[in-house]
Amino acid sequence: MTEKFTGNFTQQAPIPQAGIDAAVRVMQHGRLHRYNVADGEVAEASLLEQEFAATLGAKYCLAVASGGYAMCTAMRAVGVKAGDKVLTNAFTLAPVPGAIASLGAVPVFVGVAEELVIDLDDLAQKVSDADVLLLSHMRGHICDMDRLMAICDDADVTVIEDCAHTMGAKWGGTFSGRHGVFGCYSTQTYKHINSGEGGLLISDDAELMAKATMLSGSYMLYDRHAAGPDKEVYDAIKYDTPNVSGRMDNLRAAILRPQLANLSAQCTAWNDRYRVLDQGLAETPGLTLIDRPDQEAFVASSHQFLLLDWAESAIRDVVSRCAARGVELKWFGADEPAAFTSKYTSWRYANPTPMPASDRILRGVMDMRLPLTFSLDDCAQIARIIRAEVSAVWQSQSV
Ligand SMILES: *Cc1c(COP(=O)(O)O)cnc(C)c1O
């Protein structure tokens, strides 16, 4: 009998009871807006910022409405203007080039390497084209950050990190988001902590964070940011920084704080699941697992493998055979963007230049989420199913 997986790839874990209780308290007192505080009260949004900054060892933190908004705000704060070119990854998701385009700026795509990180040789060639790199640690894969920072520092390129998939991960002992001038995070449902929608921004740069805070819609209430810079820093920029409202509210912050307190346990749980999959898929003929360097302390809330140089029809076969057995694989090589997947060539507004070496890799990228509602046994079963179907299609291909 062929086994079938019956779990749900998009079912996240429930909000912890402490988060539910805190959210109910906020609704009971009614002060949902972050600047609506009782005498002596510190708002949930401000507490979240303090706790997030402390977790990552950052000087400053700002809570905002979404990860996309965090990236837009970071770029505005560093001075990206309409018409500017901004370097970014070819392998990422739509909100990343979208954030660049929302400023009237122009994304310049940098290729993807077989390890699913930004291609640093391609970056070295293109780095002089722009003043800013919006680096996306797509699907939690972190490139050699020492080399990346050396390339960008040499060219005077400012690095902003998109850490939507690397909250809690590290490169060489330093948290992802702490290499660039800003680290941007999402708290949307499918990310590492879940408030439905939401975003966080960290930085050690007082002036940039003051600008980001004003931009986020602080009016002249910036002194209510316990994890923000000193008042004098705002004085220098407050007349020259527009308000582009995108604050986080206290309800979301209340839901997030207990999840943040539990982040490292969650990260361990994800990695346990990832390892079961990697072990179950090891040495499957035709299937390439992703190499993870020792310096990378990753957080694997999803799993990827490559079917490199496979015929498209064979890949489609694998996808449909796995789907028939309850395993939803997302294929980044499909011509038509579907659900959350897409490739750089479908962002036509950015007029992308074709990158054949990257296209070869993207054609083979298979991706799946690993929600914590999956048990380790579930992951072992998923691996058995993929292994069986990939092997079957591989064998029928090579006869
Ligand atoms: C989700 C995501 C974002 C943006 O997050 P939103 O909160 O949905 O705006 C940015 N980058 C990547 C790679 C993402 O997956």
Tab-separated table of C-alpha atoms and ligand atoms in Angstrom:
chain	number	residue	atom	x	y	z
A	1	MET	CA	0.000	0.000	0.000
A	2	THR	CA	1.354	3.451	-0.820
A	3	GLU	CA	1.298	5.775	2.160
A	4	LYS	CA	-0.283	9.197	1.950
A	5	PHE	CA	0.479	12.262	4.038
A	6	THR	CA	-2.601	13.960	5.478
A	7	GLY	CA	-1.051	16.978	7.256
A	8	ASN	CA	-1.575	20.584	6.227
A	9	PHE	CA	1.436	22.546	4.908
A	10	THR	CA	-0.088	25.911	5.762
A	11	GLN	CA	-1.383	25.185	9.270
A	12	GLN	CA	0.707	27.137	11.771
A	13	ALA	CA	0.828	26.494	15.506
A	14	PRO	CA	-1.773	28.335	17.627
A	15	ILE	CA	-0.896	31.563	19.453
A	16	PRO	CA	0.416	30.654	22.928
A	17	GLN	CA	-2.077	31.189	25.752
A	18	ALA	CA	0.055	34.010	27.193
A	19	GLY	CA	-0.307	35.854	23.877
A	20	ILE	CA	-4.057	35.301	23.794
A	21	ASP	CA	-4.370	36.557	27.381
A	22	ALA	CA	-2.255	39.639	26.656
A	23	ALA	CA	-4.296	40.382	23.521
A	24	VAL	CA	-7.534	40.128	25.507
A	25	ARG	CA	-6.170	42.599	28.073
A	26	VAL	CA	-5.375	45.092	25.303
A	27	MET	CA	-8.880	44.730	23.877
A	28	GLN	CA	-10.385	45.131	27.328
A	29	HIS	CA	-8.590	48.412	28.019
A	30	GLY	CA	-9.106	49.546	24.452
A	31	ARG	CA	-5.779	51.316	23.974
A	32	LEU	CA	-4.817	49.602	20.727
A	33	HIS	CA	-2.956	52.520	19.178
A	34	ARG	CA	0.654	52.471	20.309
A	35	TYR	CA	0.652	56.105	21.415
A	36	ASN	CA	-2.568	55.726	23.399
A	37	VAL	CA	-1.145	54.969	26.854
A	38	ALA	CA	-2.365	55.447	30.400
A	39	ASP	CA	-0.267	57.465	32.850
A	40	GLY	CA	3.053	55.724	33.360
A	41	GLU	CA	2.136	52.887	30.983
A	42	VAL	CA	4.640	51.613	28.426
A	43	ALA	CA	2.774	50.400	25.340
A	44	GLU	CA	2.983	46.757	24.247
A	45	ALA	CA	4.521	47.934	20.948
A	46	SER	CA	7.282	49.724	22.816
A	47	LEU	CA	7.909	46.718	25.089
A	48	LEU	CA	8.122	44.456	22.058
A	49	GLU	CA	10.706	46.793	20.518
A	50	GLN	CA	12.817	46.703	23.677
A	51	GLU	CA	12.640	42.929	23.874
A	52	PHE	CA	13.403	42.422	20.190
A	53	ALA	CA	16.408	44.773	20.349
A	54	ALA	CA	17.679	42.919	23.430
A	55	THR	CA	17.176	39.503	21.790
A	56	LEU	CA	19.313	40.484	18.801
A	57	GLY	CA	21.736	42.736	20.646
A	58	ALA	CA	20.705	45.774	18.578
A	59	LYS	CA	20.710	49.298	19.965
A	60	TYR	CA	17.376	50.270	18.425
A	61	CYS	CA	14.202	48.609	17.219
A	62	LEU	CA	11.031	49.844	15.532
A	63	ALA	CA	7.816	47.827	15.163
A	64	VAL	CA	5.860	48.437	11.949
A	65	ALA	CA	2.907	47.223	9.919
A	66	SER	CA	4.636	44.612	7.714
A	67	GLY	CA	7.945	43.223	6.560
A	68	GLY	CA	7.493	44.985	3.236
A	69	TYR	CA	6.936	48.247	5.061
A	70	ALA	CA	10.083	47.647	7.153
A	71	MET	CA	12.140	47.315	3.947
A	72	CYS	CA	10.578	50.431	2.363
A	73	THR	CA	11.249	52.423	5.519
A	74	ALA	CA	14.848	51.249	5.764
A	75	MET	CA	15.456	52.260	2.147
A	76	ARG	CA	13.795	55.653	2.621
A	77	ALA	CA	15.859	56.247	5.764
A	78	VAL	CA	19.147	55.571	3.945
A	79	GLY	CA	18.075	57.974	1.204
A	80	VAL	CA	16.922	55.787	-1.679
A	81	LYS	CA	15.045	58.037	-4.111
A	82	ALA	CA	12.934	57.597	-7.212
A	83	GLY	CA	15.075	56.514	-10.129
A	84	ASP	CA	17.878	55.056	-7.969
A	85	LYS	CA	19.030	51.527	-8.666
A	86	VAL	CA	18.917	49.082	-5.763
A	87	LEU	CA	20.663	45.714	-5.911
A	88	THR	CA	18.675	42.716	-4.716
A	89	ASN	CA	18.406	38.938	-5.062
A	90	ALA	CA	16.974	37.275	-8.154
A	91	PHE	CA	15.860	34.424	-5.862
A	92	THR	CA	13.462	36.036	-3.418
A	93	LEU	CA	9.763	36.756	-3.060
A	94	ALA	CA	7.652	39.472	-4.639
A	95	PRO	CA	7.571	41.919	-1.662
A	96	VAL	CA	11.329	42.494	-1.980
A	97	PRO	CA	11.529	43.960	-5.510
A	98	GLY	CA	8.077	45.380	-4.757
A	99	ALA	CA	9.462	47.406	-1.852
A	100	ILE	CA	12.124	48.860	-4.155
A	101	ALA	CA	9.573	49.658	-6.858
A	102	SER	CA	7.248	51.296	-4.320
A	103	LEU	CA	9.847	54.033	-3.871
A	104	GLY	CA	10.087	54.559	-7.606
A	105	ALA	CA	13.523	52.949	-7.448
A	106	VAL	CA	14.692	50.242	-9.824
A	107	PRO	CA	15.615	46.704	-8.720
A	108	VAL	CA	18.838	45.315	-10.206
A	109	PHE	CA	18.798	41.562	-9.748
A	110	VAL	CA	21.842	39.611	-8.610
A	111	GLY	CA	21.978	35.907	-9.456
A	112	VAL	CA	21.542	32.876	-7.233
A	113	ALA	CA	24.230	30.285	-6.444
A	114	GLU	CA	23.666	26.554	-6.090
A	115	GLU	CA	23.571	26.959	-2.300
A	116	LEU	CA	20.483	29.162	-2.925
A	117	VAL	CA	22.278	32.277	-1.654
A	118	ILE	CA	23.122	35.416	-3.587
A	119	ASP	CA	25.867	34.759	-6.155
A	120	LEU	CA	28.782	36.752	-4.739
A	121	ASP	CA	30.730	36.717	-8.005
A	122	ASP	CA	27.755	38.257	-9.766
A	123	LEU	CA	27.404	40.750	-6.907
A	124	ALA	CA	31.071	41.740	-7.258
A	125	GLN	CA	30.425	42.500	-10.942
A	126	LYS	CA	27.261	44.541	-10.366
A	127	VAL	CA	28.093	46.235	-7.063
A	128	SER	CA	29.221	49.494	-8.642
A	129	ASP	CA	25.792	49.895	-10.314
A	130	ALA	CA	24.082	51.047	-7.093
A	131	ASP	CA	24.542	52.563	-3.635
A	132	VAL	CA	22.291	50.130	-1.775
A	133	LEU	CA	21.889	46.346	-1.604
A	134	LEU	CA	18.607	44.977	-0.251
A	135	LEU	CA	19.898	41.512	0.633
A	136	SER	CA	17.240	38.829	1.001
A	137	HIS	CA	18.185	35.778	3.063
A	138	MET	CA	15.672	33.883	1.017
A	139	ARG	CA	14.305	30.703	2.631
A	140	GLY	CA	16.820	31.106	5.430
A	141	HIS	CA	19.958	30.554	3.336
A	142	ILE	CA	22.736	32.893	4.470
A	143	CYS	CA	25.634	33.637	2.114
A	144	ASP	CA	29.248	34.182	3.213
A	145	MET	CA	28.470	37.429	5.019
A	146	ASP	CA	32.142	38.238	5.574
A	147	ARG	CA	32.779	38.220	1.851
A	148	LEU	CA	29.516	40.016	1.074
A	149	MET	CA	30.266	42.817	3.530
A	150	ALA	CA	33.828	43.145	2.172
A	151	ILE	CA	32.484	43.489	-1.398
A	152	CYS	CA	29.901	46.081	-0.331
A	153	ASP	CA	32.192	48.019	2.020
A	154	ASP	CA	34.851	48.299	-0.700
A	155	ALA	CA	32.264	49.740	-3.087
A	156	ASP	CA	30.634	51.944	-0.427
A	157	VAL	CA	27.353	50.114	-0.857
A	158	THR	CA	24.920	50.231	2.078
A	159	VAL	CA	23.500	46.837	3.033
A	160	ILE	CA	19.920	46.399	4.257
A	161	GLU	CA	19.045	42.845	5.265
A	162	ASP	CA	15.685	41.219	4.576
A	163	CYS	CA	15.504	38.711	7.438
A	164	ALA	CA	11.936	37.546	6.834
A	165	HIS	CA	13.272	33.952	6.914
A	166	THR	CA	16.251	34.337	9.265
A	167	MET	CA	14.864	35.650	12.541
A	168	GLY	CA	17.080	33.934	15.136
A	169	ALA	CA	19.682	32.673	12.623
A	170	LYS	CA	23.378	33.598	12.673
A	171	TRP	CA	26.391	33.819	10.415
A	172	GLY	CA	29.766	33.367	12.146
A	173	GLY	CA	28.163	33.890	15.560
A	174	THR	CA	26.505	37.199	14.584
A	175	PHE	CA	22.742	37.389	14.233
A	176	SER	CA	21.333	37.770	10.746
A	177	GLY	CA	20.183	41.390	10.533
A	178	ARG	CA	23.228	42.677	12.439
A	179	HIS	CA	25.639	42.848	9.478
A	180	GLY	CA	23.888	45.557	7.487
A	181	VAL	CA	22.757	49.016	8.653
A	182	PHE	CA	19.207	47.731	9.040
A	183	GLY	CA	17.726	44.296	9.628
A	184	CYS	CA	14.101	43.926	8.449
A	185	TYR	CA	11.750	41.233	9.774
A	186	SER	CA	8.209	40.137	9.073
A	187	THR	CA	5.736	38.822	11.635
A	188	GLN	CA	3.255	37.714	9.018
A	189	THR	CA	1.652	34.323	9.699
A	190	TYR	CA	4.182	32.208	7.792
A	191	LYS	CA	7.270	33.722	9.424
A	192	HIS	CA	9.050	32.883	12.692
A	193	ILE	CA	6.672	34.744	14.979
A	194	ASN	CA	3.068	35.285	13.974
A	195	SER	CA	0.772	38.288	14.361
A	196	GLY	CA	-1.030	37.870	11.047
A	197	GLU	CA	0.710	40.942	9.659
A	198	GLY	CA	3.558	42.969	11.115
A	199	GLY	CA	7.211	43.899	10.810
A	200	LEU	CA	10.278	44.849	12.831
A	201	LEU	CA	13.321	46.925	11.997
A	202	ILE	CA	16.608	46.964	13.929
A	203	SER	CA	19.684	49.169	13.667
A	204	ASP	CA	22.594	50.525	15.681
A	205	ASP	CA	22.529	53.828	13.783
A	206	ALA	CA	20.770	56.520	15.843
A	207	GLU	CA	20.082	58.949	13.015
A	208	LEU	CA	18.797	56.289	10.633
A	209	MET	CA	16.529	54.879	13.328
A	210	ALA	CA	15.232	58.337	14.221
A	211	LYS	CA	14.349	58.839	10.549
A	212	ALA	CA	12.723	55.415	10.332
A	213	THR	CA	10.630	56.160	13.425
A	214	MET	CA	9.449	59.515	12.067
A	215	LEU	CA	8.746	57.886	8.707
A	216	SER	CA	6.644	55.169	10.363
A	217	GLY	CA	4.221	57.799	11.596
A	218	SER	CA	5.378	58.796	15.070
A	219	TYR	CA	4.089	62.385	14.742
A	220	MET	CA	6.012	64.153	17.518
A	221	LEU	CA	5.505	61.256	19.946
A	222	TYR	CA	8.848	59.630	19.248
A	223	ASP	CA	9.746	59.832	22.940
A	224	ARG	CA	7.336	56.931	23.428
A	225	HIS	CA	9.824	54.582	21.760
A	226	ALA	CA	11.702	52.974	24.622
A	227	ALA	CA	13.999	51.245	22.101
A	228	GLY	CA	14.603	54.408	20.067
A	229	PRO	CA	17.453	56.939	20.035
A	230	ASP	CA	17.689	60.008	22.300
A	231	LYS	CA	15.446	62.996	21.731
A	232	GLU	CA	18.266	65.209	20.348
A	233	VAL	CA	18.707	62.872	17.416
A	234	TYR	CA	15.096	63.499	16.325
A	235	ASP	CA	15.541	67.243	16.692
A	236	ALA	CA	18.071	67.169	13.883
A	237	ILE	CA	15.781	65.400	11.383
A	238	LYS	CA	12.184	66.008	12.410
A	239	TYR	CA	11.448	68.859	9.995
A	240	ASP	CA	12.873	67.015	7.022
A	241	THR	CA	11.323	63.578	7.451
A	242	PRO	CA	7.861	62.865	6.071
A	243	ASN	CA	5.246	60.740	7.841
A	244	VAL	CA	4.426	57.590	5.855
A	245	SER	CA	2.184	55.858	8.377
A	246	GLY	CA	2.843	52.167	8.957
A	247	ARG	CA	2.931	51.640	12.708
A	248	MET	CA	2.362	48.426	14.597
A	249	ASP	CA	-0.539	48.388	17.060
A	250	ASN	CA	-0.541	47.104	20.644
A	251	LEU	CA	-2.734	44.123	19.856
A	252	ARG	CA	-0.197	42.616	17.476
A	253	ALA	CA	2.670	43.440	19.800
A	254	ALA	CA	0.869	41.705	22.681
A	255	ILE	CA	0.453	38.564	20.567
A	256	LEU	CA	4.127	38.614	19.578
A	257	ARG	CA	5.884	39.143	22.914
A	258	PRO	CA	5.343	35.622	24.344
A	259	GLN	CA	6.301	34.125	20.968
A	260	LEU	CA	9.529	36.101	20.948
A	261	ALA	CA	10.336	34.810	24.424
A	262	ASN	CA	10.047	31.288	23.014
A	263	LEU	CA	11.909	31.942	19.746
A	264	SER	CA	15.011	29.845	20.360
A	265	ALA	CA	12.962	26.770	21.309
A	266	GLN	CA	10.930	27.230	18.127
A	267	CYS	CA	14.113	27.512	16.062
A	268	THR	CA	15.396	24.239	17.522
A	269	ALA	CA	12.075	22.571	16.698
A	270	TRP	CA	12.291	23.747	13.062
A	271	ASN	CA	15.844	22.534	12.674
A	272	ASP	CA	14.956	19.122	14.119
A	273	ARG	CA	12.318	18.781	11.416
A	274	TYR	CA	14.690	19.983	8.703
A	275	ARG	CA	17.324	17.411	9.687
A	276	VAL	CA	14.805	14.565	9.518
A	277	LEU	CA	13.950	15.640	5.969
A	278	ASP	CA	17.575	16.041	4.948
A	279	GLN	CA	18.411	12.597	6.330
A	280	GLY	CA	15.386	11.022	4.670
A	281	LEU	CA	16.323	12.518	1.298
A	282	ALA	CA	20.081	11.949	1.472
A	283	GLU	CA	21.551	10.210	-1.562
A	284	THR	CA	18.319	10.087	-3.506
A	285	PRO	CA	19.461	9.701	-7.131
A	286	GLY	CA	18.954	12.893	-9.140
A	287	LEU	CA	18.185	14.983	-6.050
A	288	THR	CA	20.612	17.581	-4.688
A	289	LEU	CA	20.438	18.702	-1.062
A	290	ILE	CA	21.584	22.196	-0.154
A	291	ASP	CA	25.051	22.488	1.395
A	292	ARG	CA	25.047	24.453	4.636
A	293	PRO	CA	28.396	25.882	5.724
A	294	ASP	CA	29.592	25.566	9.332
A	295	GLN	CA	29.462	29.341	9.899
A	296	GLU	CA	25.731	29.332	9.206
A	297	ALA	CA	23.549	28.714	12.256
A	298	PHE	CA	20.353	28.479	10.255
A	299	VAL	CA	16.692	28.406	11.231
A	300	ALA	CA	14.939	26.110	8.803
A	301	SER	CA	11.260	26.948	8.770
A	302	SER	CA	11.175	25.519	5.256
A	303	HIS	CA	13.096	22.924	3.234
A	304	GLN	CA	14.542	23.097	-0.284
A	305	PHE	CA	16.220	20.658	-2.625
A	306	LEU	CA	17.226	20.804	-6.272
A	307	LEU	CA	16.254	18.670	-9.232
A	308	LEU	CA	19.102	20.149	-11.200
A	309	ASP	CA	19.024	19.845	-14.998
A	310	TRP	CA	15.836	17.764	-14.974
A	311	ALA	CA	13.418	18.046	-17.871
A	312	GLU	CA	10.495	20.306	-16.971
A	313	SER	CA	8.008	17.546	-17.737
A	314	ALA	CA	9.761	15.251	-15.264
A	315	ILE	CA	9.694	17.928	-12.557
A	316	ARG	CA	5.992	18.463	-13.187
A	317	ASP	CA	5.560	14.730	-12.834
A	318	VAL	CA	7.302	14.735	-9.441
A	319	VAL	CA	5.154	17.659	-8.255
A	320	SER	CA	1.892	16.000	-9.274
A	321	ARG	CA	2.843	12.548	-7.960
A	322	CYS	CA	3.846	14.030	-4.609
A	323	ALA	CA	0.656	16.124	-4.505
A	324	ALA	CA	-1.394	12.976	-5.093
A	325	ARG	CA	0.225	11.602	-1.948
A	326	GLY	CA	-0.466	14.720	0.113
A	327	VAL	CA	2.957	16.386	-0.222
A	328	GLU	CA	2.791	19.926	-1.568
A	329	LEU	CA	6.028	20.854	-3.302
A	330	LYS	CA	6.417	24.373	-4.563
A	331	TRP	CA	8.400	24.692	-7.753
A	332	PHE	CA	10.261	27.937	-8.309
A	333	GLY	CA	11.010	27.032	-11.902
A	334	ALA	CA	7.438	27.148	-13.177
A	335	ASP	CA	6.863	29.630	-15.994
A	336	GLU	CA	3.750	31.056	-14.396
A	337	PRO	CA	4.052	32.485	-10.884
A	338	ALA	CA	1.759	30.518	-8.550
A	339	ALA	CA	0.667	31.299	-4.973
A	340	PHE	CA	3.716	32.620	-3.113
A	341	THR	CA	6.289	31.467	-5.673
A	342	SER	CA	7.525	33.500	-8.598
A	343	LYS	CA	10.815	34.160	-10.285
A	344	TYR	CA	12.590	37.328	-11.216
A	345	THR	CA	11.480	37.115	-14.829
A	346	SER	CA	7.870	37.542	-13.708
A	347	TRP	CA	8.680	40.989	-12.205
A	348	ARG	CA	8.487	42.548	-15.642
A	349	TYR	CA	7.965	46.054	-14.253
A	350	ALA	CA	11.643	45.896	-13.273
A	351	ASN	CA	12.707	44.985	-16.785
A	352	PRO	CA	14.977	42.146	-15.595
A	353	THR	CA	18.009	41.080	-17.608
A	354	PRO	CA	18.045	37.303	-18.227
A	355	MET	CA	20.554	35.339	-16.121
A	356	PRO	CA	21.048	31.883	-17.672
A	357	ALA	CA	23.196	30.489	-14.815
A	358	SER	CA	20.556	31.481	-12.282
A	359	ASP	CA	17.731	30.230	-14.490
A	360	ARG	CA	19.330	26.780	-14.461
A	361	ILE	CA	19.231	26.719	-10.660
A	362	LEU	CA	15.781	28.275	-10.309
A	363	ARG	CA	14.391	25.674	-12.739
A	364	GLY	CA	15.384	23.005	-10.219
A	365	VAL	CA	14.327	24.611	-6.913
A	366	MET	CA	11.747	22.589	-4.977
A	367	ASP	CA	10.447	24.127	-1.801
A	368	MET	CA	8.184	23.211	1.077
A	369	ARG	CA	7.158	24.773	4.340
A	370	LEU	CA	7.788	22.993	7.618
A	371	PRO	CA	5.124	24.246	10.014
A	372	LEU	CA	5.666	23.276	13.630
A	373	THR	CA	2.338	21.460	13.533
A	374	PHE	CA	4.292	18.675	11.723
A	375	SER	CA	5.780	16.004	13.994
A	376	LEU	CA	9.191	14.454	13.340
A	377	ASP	CA	7.342	11.339	12.150
A	378	ASP	CA	5.390	13.484	9.697
A	379	CYS	CA	8.682	14.802	8.321
A	380	ALA	CA	10.090	11.287	7.986
A	381	GLN	CA	6.960	10.261	6.083
A	382	ILE	CA	7.168	13.302	3.790
A	383	ALA	CA	10.788	12.407	3.037
A	384	ARG	CA	9.845	8.792	2.230
A	385	ILE	CA	7.149	9.951	-0.178
A	386	ILE	CA	9.394	12.451	-1.967
A	387	ARG	CA	12.214	9.939	-2.143
A	388	ALA	CA	9.948	7.301	-3.670
A	389	GLU	CA	8.408	9.644	-6.256
A	390	VAL	CA	11.667	11.334	-7.231
A	391	SER	CA	13.297	7.910	-7.617
A	392	ALA	CA	10.417	6.580	-9.718
A	393	VAL	CA	10.451	9.541	-12.105
A	394	TRP	CA	14.269	9.538	-12.240
A	395	GLN	CA	14.331	5.871	-13.215
A	396	SER	CA	11.659	6.240	-15.887
A	397	GLN	CA	13.622	9.221	-17.263
A	398	SER	CA	16.929	7.429	-17.531
A	399	VAL	CA	15.671	4.326	-19.344
B	1	LIG	C1	7.248	37.593	3.758
B	1	LIG	C2	8.439	38.147	3.153
B	1	LIG	C3	8.726	39.515	3.183
B	1	LIG	C4	7.787	40.599	3.601
B	1	LIG	O1	6.924	40.353	4.557
B	1	LIG	P1	5.423	40.933	4.627
B	1	LIG	O2	5.281	41.069	6.105
B	1	LIG	O3	4.538	39.918	4.010
B	1	LIG	O4	5.397	42.255	3.931
B	1	LIG	C5	9.943	39.915	2.713
B	1	LIG	N1	10.824	39.060	2.203
B	1	LIG	C6	10.585	37.752	2.112
B	1	LIG	C7	11.632	36.866	1.528
B	1	LIG	C8	9.377	37.257	2.573
B	1	LIG	O5	9.112	35.952	2.460
